[in-house]
Coordinates of C-alpha atoms in Angstrom, one line a residue:
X718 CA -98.7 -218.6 -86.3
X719 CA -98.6 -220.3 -89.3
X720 CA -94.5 -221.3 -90.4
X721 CA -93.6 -219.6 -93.9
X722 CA -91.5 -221.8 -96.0
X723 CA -88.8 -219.4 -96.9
X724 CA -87.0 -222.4 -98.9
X725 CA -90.0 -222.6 -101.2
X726 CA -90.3 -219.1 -101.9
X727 CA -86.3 -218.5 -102.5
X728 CA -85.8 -221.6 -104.4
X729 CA -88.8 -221.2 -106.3
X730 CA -87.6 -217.3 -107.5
X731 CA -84.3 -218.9 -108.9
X732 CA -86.1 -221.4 -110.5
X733 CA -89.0 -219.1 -112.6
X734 CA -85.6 -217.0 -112.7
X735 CA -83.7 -219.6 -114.1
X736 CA -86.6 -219.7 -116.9
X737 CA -85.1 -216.6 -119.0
X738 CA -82.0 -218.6 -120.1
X739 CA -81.2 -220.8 -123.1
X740 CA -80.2 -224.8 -122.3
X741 CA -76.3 -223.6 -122.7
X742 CA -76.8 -220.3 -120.7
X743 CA -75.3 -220.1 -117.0
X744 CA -77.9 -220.6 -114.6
X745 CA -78.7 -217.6 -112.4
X746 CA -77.0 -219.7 -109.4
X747 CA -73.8 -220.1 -110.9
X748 CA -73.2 -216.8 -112.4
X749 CA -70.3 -215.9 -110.3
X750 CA -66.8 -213.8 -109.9
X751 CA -65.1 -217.3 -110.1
X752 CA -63.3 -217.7 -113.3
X753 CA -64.6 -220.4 -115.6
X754 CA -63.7 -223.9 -116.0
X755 CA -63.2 -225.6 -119.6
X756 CA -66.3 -228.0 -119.3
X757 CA -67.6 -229.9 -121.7
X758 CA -71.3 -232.3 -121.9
X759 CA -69.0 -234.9 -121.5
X760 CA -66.6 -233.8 -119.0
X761 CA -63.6 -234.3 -120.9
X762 CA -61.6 -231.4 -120.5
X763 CA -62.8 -230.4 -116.7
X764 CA -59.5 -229.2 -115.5
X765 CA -59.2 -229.1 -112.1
X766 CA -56.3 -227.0 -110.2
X767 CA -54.4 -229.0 -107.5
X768 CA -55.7 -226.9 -105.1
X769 CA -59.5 -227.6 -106.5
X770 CA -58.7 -231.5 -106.3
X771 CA -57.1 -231.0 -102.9
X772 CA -60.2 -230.1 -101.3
X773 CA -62.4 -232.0 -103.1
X774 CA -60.5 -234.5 -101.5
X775 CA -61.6 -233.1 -98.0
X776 CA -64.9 -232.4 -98.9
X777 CA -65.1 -236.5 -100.2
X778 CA -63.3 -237.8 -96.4
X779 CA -65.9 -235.3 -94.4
X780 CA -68.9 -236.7 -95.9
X781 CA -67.6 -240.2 -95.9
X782 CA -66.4 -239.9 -92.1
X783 CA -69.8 -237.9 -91.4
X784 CA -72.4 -240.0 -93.2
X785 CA -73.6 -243.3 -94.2
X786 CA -73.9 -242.4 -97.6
X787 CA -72.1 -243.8 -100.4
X788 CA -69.5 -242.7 -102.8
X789 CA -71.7 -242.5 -105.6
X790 CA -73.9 -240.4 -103.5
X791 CA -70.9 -238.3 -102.3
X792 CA -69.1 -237.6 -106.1
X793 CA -72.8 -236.7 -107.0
X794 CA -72.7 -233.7 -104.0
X795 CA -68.8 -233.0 -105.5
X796 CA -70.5 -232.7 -108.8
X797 CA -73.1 -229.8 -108.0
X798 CA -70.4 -227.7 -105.3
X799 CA -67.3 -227.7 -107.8
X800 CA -69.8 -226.3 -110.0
X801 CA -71.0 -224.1 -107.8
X802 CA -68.1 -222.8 -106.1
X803 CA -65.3 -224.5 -107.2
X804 CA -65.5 -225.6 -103.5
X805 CA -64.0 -222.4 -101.8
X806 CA -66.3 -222.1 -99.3
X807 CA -66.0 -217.6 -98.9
X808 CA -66.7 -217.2 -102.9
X809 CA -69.5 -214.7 -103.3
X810 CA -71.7 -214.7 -106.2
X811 CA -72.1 -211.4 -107.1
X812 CA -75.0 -210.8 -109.0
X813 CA -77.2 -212.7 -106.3
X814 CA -75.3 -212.4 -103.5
X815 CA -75.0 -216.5 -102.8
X816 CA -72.5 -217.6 -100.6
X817 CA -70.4 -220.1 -99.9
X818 CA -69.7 -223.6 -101.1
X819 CA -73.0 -224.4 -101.8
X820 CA -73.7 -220.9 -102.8
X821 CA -77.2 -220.3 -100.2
X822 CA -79.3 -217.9 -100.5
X823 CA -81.9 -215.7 -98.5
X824 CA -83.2 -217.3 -95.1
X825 CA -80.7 -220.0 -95.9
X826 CA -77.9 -218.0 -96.5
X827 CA -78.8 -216.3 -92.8
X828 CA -79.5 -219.5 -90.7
X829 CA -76.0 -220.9 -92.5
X830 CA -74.0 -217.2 -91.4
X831 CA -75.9 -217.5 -87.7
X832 CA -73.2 -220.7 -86.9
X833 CA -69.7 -220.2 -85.7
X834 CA -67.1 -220.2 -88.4
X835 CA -69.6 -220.2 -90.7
X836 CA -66.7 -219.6 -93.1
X837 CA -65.1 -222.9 -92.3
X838 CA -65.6 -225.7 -95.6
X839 CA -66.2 -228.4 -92.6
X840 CA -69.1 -226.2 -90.5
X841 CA -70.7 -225.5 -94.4
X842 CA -70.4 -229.0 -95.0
X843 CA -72.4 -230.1 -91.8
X844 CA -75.2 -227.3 -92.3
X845 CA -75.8 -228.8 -96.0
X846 CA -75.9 -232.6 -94.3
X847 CA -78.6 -231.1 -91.6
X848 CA -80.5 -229.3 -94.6
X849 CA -80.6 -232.5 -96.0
X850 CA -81.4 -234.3 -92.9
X851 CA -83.9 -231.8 -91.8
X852 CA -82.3 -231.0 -88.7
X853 CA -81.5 -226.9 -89.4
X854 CA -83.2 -224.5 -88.4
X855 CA -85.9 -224.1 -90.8
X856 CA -87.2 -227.7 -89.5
X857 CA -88.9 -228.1 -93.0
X858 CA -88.4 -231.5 -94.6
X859 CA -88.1 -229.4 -98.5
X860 CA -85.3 -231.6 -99.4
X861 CA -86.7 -235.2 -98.8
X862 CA -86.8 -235.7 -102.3
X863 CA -82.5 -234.9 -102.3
X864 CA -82.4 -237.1 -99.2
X865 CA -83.8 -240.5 -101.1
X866 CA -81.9 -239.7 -103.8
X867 CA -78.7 -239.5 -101.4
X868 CA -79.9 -242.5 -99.6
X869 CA -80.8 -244.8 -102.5
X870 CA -77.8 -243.9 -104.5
X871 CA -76.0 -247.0 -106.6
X872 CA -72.1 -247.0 -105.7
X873 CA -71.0 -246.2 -109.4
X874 CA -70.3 -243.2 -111.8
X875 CA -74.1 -243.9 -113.2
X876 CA -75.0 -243.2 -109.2
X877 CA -73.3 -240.2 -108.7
X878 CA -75.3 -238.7 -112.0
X879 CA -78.5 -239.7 -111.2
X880 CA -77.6 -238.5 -107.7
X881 CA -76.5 -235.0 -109.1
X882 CA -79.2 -234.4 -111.4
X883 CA -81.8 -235.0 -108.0
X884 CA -80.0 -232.8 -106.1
X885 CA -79.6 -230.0 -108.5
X886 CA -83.0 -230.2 -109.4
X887 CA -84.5 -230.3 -105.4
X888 CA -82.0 -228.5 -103.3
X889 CA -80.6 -226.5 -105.8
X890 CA -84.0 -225.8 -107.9
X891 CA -86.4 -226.3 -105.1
X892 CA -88.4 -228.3 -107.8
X893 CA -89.9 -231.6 -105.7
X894 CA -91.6 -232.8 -109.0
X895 CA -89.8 -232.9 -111.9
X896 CA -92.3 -232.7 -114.8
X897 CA -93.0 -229.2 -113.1
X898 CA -89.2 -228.0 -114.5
X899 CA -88.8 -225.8 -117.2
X900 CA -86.8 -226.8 -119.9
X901 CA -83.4 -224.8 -118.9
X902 CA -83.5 -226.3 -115.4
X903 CA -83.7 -229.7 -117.1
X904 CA -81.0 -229.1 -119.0
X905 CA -78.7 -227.7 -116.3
X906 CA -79.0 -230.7 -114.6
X907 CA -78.4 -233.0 -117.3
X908 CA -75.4 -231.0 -117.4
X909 CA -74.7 -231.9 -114.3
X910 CA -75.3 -235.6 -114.6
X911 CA -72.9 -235.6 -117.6
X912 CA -70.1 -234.2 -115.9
X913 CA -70.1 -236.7 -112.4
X914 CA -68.6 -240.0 -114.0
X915 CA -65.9 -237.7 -113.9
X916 CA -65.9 -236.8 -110.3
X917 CA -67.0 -240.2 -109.2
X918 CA -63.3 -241.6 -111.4
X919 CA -61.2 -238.8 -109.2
X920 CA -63.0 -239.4 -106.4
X921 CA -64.5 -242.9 -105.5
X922 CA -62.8 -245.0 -102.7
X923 CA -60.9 -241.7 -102.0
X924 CA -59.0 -241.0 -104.8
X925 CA -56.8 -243.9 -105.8
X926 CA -57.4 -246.3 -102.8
X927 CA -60.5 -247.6 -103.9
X928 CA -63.5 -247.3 -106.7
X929 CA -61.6 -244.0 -108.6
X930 CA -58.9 -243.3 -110.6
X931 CA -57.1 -240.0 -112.6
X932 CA -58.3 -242.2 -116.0
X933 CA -61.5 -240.3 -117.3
X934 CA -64.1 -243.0 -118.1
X935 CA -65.0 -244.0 -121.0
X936 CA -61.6 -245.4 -122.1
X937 CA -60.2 -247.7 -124.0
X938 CA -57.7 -250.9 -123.0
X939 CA -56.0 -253.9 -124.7
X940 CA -57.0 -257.2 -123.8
X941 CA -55.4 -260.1 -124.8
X942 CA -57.3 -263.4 -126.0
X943 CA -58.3 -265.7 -122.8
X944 CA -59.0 -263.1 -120.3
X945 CA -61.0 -263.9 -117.9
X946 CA -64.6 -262.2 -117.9
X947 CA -66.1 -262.3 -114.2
X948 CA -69.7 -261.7 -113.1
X949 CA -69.1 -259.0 -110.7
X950 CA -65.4 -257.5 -109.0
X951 CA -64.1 -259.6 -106.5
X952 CA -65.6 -262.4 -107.8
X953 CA -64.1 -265.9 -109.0
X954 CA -67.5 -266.5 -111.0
X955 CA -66.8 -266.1 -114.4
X956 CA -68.9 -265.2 -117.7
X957 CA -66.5 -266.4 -120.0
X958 CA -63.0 -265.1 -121.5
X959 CA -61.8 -262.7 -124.2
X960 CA -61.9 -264.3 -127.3
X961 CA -60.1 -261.5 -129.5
X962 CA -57.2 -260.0 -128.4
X963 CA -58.0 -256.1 -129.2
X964 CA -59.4 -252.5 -127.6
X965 CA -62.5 -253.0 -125.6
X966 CA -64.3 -250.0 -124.0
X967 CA -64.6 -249.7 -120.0
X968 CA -67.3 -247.6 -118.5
X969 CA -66.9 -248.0 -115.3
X970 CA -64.6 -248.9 -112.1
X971 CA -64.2 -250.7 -109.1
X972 CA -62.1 -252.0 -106.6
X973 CA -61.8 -255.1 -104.7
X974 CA -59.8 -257.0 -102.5
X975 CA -56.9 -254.3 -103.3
X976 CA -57.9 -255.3 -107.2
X977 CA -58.9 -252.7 -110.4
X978 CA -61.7 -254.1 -112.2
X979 CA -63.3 -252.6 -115.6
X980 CA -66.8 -253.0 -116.6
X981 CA -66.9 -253.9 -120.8
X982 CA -68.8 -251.6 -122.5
X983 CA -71.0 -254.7 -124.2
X984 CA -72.1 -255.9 -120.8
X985 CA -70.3 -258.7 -120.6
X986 CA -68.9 -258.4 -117.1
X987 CA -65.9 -257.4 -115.4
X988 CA -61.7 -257.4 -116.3
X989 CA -59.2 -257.2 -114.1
X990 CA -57.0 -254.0 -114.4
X991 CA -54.6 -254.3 -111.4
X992 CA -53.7 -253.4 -108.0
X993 CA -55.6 -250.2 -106.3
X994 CA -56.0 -247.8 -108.6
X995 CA -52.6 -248.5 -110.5
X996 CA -54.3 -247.9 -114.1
X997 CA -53.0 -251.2 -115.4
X998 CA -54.8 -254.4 -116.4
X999 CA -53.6 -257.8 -114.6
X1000 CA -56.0 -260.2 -115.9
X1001 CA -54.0 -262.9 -114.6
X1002 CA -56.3 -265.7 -114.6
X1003 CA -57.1 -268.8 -116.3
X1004 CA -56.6 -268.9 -120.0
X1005 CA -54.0 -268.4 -122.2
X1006 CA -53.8 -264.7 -122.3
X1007 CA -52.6 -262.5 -119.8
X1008 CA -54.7 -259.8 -120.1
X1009 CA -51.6 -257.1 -119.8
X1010 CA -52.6 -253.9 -121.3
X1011 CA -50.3 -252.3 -123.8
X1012 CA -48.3 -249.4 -124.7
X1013 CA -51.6 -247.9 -126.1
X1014 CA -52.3 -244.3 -125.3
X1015 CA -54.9 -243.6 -122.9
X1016 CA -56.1 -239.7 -123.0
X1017 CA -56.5 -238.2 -119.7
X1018 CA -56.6 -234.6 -118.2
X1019 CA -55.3 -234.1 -114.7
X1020 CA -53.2 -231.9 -112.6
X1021 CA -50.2 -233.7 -111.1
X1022 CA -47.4 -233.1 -108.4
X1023 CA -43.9 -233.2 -109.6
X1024 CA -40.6 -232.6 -107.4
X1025 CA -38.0 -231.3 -108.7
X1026 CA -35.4 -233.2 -110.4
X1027 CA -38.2 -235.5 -112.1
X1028 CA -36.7 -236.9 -115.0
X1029 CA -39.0 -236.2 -118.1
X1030 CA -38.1 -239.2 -120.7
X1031 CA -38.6 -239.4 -124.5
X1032 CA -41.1 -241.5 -124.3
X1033 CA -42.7 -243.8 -121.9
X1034 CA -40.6 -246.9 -121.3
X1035 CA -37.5 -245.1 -122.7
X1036 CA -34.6 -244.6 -120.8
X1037 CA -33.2 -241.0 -123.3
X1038 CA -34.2 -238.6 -120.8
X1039 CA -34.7 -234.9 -122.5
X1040 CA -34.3 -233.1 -119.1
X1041 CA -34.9 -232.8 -115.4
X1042 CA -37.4 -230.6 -113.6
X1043 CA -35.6 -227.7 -112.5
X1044 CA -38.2 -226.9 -110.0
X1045 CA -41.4 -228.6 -108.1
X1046 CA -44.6 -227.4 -109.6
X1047 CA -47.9 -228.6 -111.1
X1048 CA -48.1 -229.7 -114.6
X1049 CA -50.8 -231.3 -116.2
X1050 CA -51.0 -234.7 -117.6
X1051 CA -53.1 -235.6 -120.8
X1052 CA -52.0 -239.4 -121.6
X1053 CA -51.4 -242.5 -120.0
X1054 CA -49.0 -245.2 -120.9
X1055 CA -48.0 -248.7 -119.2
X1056 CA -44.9 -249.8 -119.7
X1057 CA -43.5 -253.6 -118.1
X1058 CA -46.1 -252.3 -115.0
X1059 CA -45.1 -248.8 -114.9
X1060 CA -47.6 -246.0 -115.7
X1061 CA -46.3 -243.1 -117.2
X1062 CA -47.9 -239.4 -117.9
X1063 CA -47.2 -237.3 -121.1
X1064 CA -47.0 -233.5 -120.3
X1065 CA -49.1 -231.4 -122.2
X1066 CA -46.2 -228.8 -122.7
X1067 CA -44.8 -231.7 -125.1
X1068 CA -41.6 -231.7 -123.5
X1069 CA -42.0 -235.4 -122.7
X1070 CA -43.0 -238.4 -120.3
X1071 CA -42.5 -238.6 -116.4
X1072 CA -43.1 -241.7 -114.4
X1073 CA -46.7 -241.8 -112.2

């Protein structure tokens, strides 16, 4: 008997679905009981609960731990499932009855509830890496075109997008070429791209201890005249040094050997911004600047952890303290300051600065 390819015919109904809406509209995927997130084409006001970033943390160590693939292959899968789910993996999508944190559907949806715990964020997270590696049940290779994407992903924010865009398009579209899409798919996955520098800055090197940091990119920094400009992170190999001490732009981040570096937004190579994922600019090398960023204002937009008793300063490097947590909680930070090497966040209830 001749197989049906139920992931074509499902996949192909969202996408002639999908053709009804305008390039701002919902997708027919996404329309779900979850209550919407602020985002923006350039991700600058995602705001992510604690509890959002906490298992976006998980779902980041699974797939590292459980694949070869790369973080900017990874933050592109974190892109399209936050968006998707918000990654709770029981959510429900109640107009087309998707589940999960991938939200399936159909045959998919019934080969992915046919495993134990099928409930479980881990057991969804494994039946999405054997969709991709064509070992589920349907045996079909329909997502070959996700799995080069995965595979051939550059380890940066710019690979996470492209990463994203592929993977919305083929597993979530079912659309292997894309010429064939119609215009609203197009532009739900250039949504998409837009939004994963910001994943791949929370995520990368998981969360902090490598590639990422809380700092949305683009931003800006202060670098002093004679900073050293190398050819690639970790290297000693230099292009040359600042010349003019002002703000340059950084575009992306990396880590090595336990070091920040910041890629200038004219191409001229690579900064030095500190110690793993500290947020602050060390530039210590040859020349006759420092490279020590300032008390400039970064704006950021995170959830962060706070015990109670936190002191909550005037201002960032002051030592006036307006008040003292009264109790632990969550509070979100929308600037960045770095004061003699220690960051500080500005609350965005305006009652003040705590330390990071």
């Amino acid at each position: 008997m001749k197989k049906v390819n139920l992931r074509r015919t499902i996949t192909g109904f969202a996408a002639a679905a999908a053709m009804a809406f305008t390039a701002i509209a919902p997708t027919a995927i996404n329309v779900s009981p979850i209550a919407p997130t602020a985002i923006s084409a350039s991700a600058a006001t995602i705001n992510m609960t604690q509890d959002e970033f906490n298992k976006g943390q998980h779902i980041y160590s699974y797939l590292k731990s459980h694949t070869n693939w790369n973080d900017g292959a990874i933050c592109g899968i974190l892109t399209h499932l936050y968006t998707e789910s918000r990654y709770k993996p029981t959510v429900v999508n109640r107009s087309s009855g998707a589940y999960g944190v991938a939200q399936w559907l159909g045959q998919r949806k019934t080969y992915l509830m046919q495993r134990r715990n099928y409930e479980s964020i881990d057991v969804q997270l494994q039946f999405l890496i054997d969709e991709i590696n064509n070992n589920d049940p349907c045996a079909s290779d329909d997502f070959k075109i996700s799995r080069n994407a995965i595979l051939s992903a550059a380890n940066s924010a710019a690979g996470a997008g492209n990463t994203v865009y592929t993977f919305r398009m083929n597993y979530g579209w079912g659309v292997s070429v894309p010429s064939n899409a119609s215009y609203s798919v197009i532009a739900d996955c250039s949504e998409r791209k837009s939004e994963a520098a910001f994943f791949y800055n929370k995520f990368a090197g998981g969360n902090n201890g490598g590639g990422g940091s809380n700092t949305e990119l683009p931003y800006t920094v202060n670098l002093t005249s004679g900073t050293p400009i190398y050819k690639t992170p970790g290297s000693t190999a230099t292009n040359g040094q600042i010349t003019v001490t002002t703000l340059y732009t950084i575009v992306e981040e990396r880590t090595a050997n336990n070091t920040k570096y910041g890629k200038l937004k004219s191409g001229a190579g690579w900064v030095k911004l500190g110690g793993s994922g500290s947020g602050s600019s060390s530039g210590s090398g040859s020349g006759s600047g420092s490279g020590t960023v300032n008390t400039d204002e970064i704006a950021v937009n995170y959830p962060k952890q706070l015990a109670k008793g936190t002191a909550i300063y005037k201002d960032a490097g002051s030592s006036v303290v307006n008040q003292y947590l009264s109790a632990a909680g969550t509070f979100t930070i929308v600037g960045e300051k770095t004061v003699n090497s220690v960051k500080y966040g500005r609350l965005k209830s305006g009652a003040g600065w705590v330390k990071l």
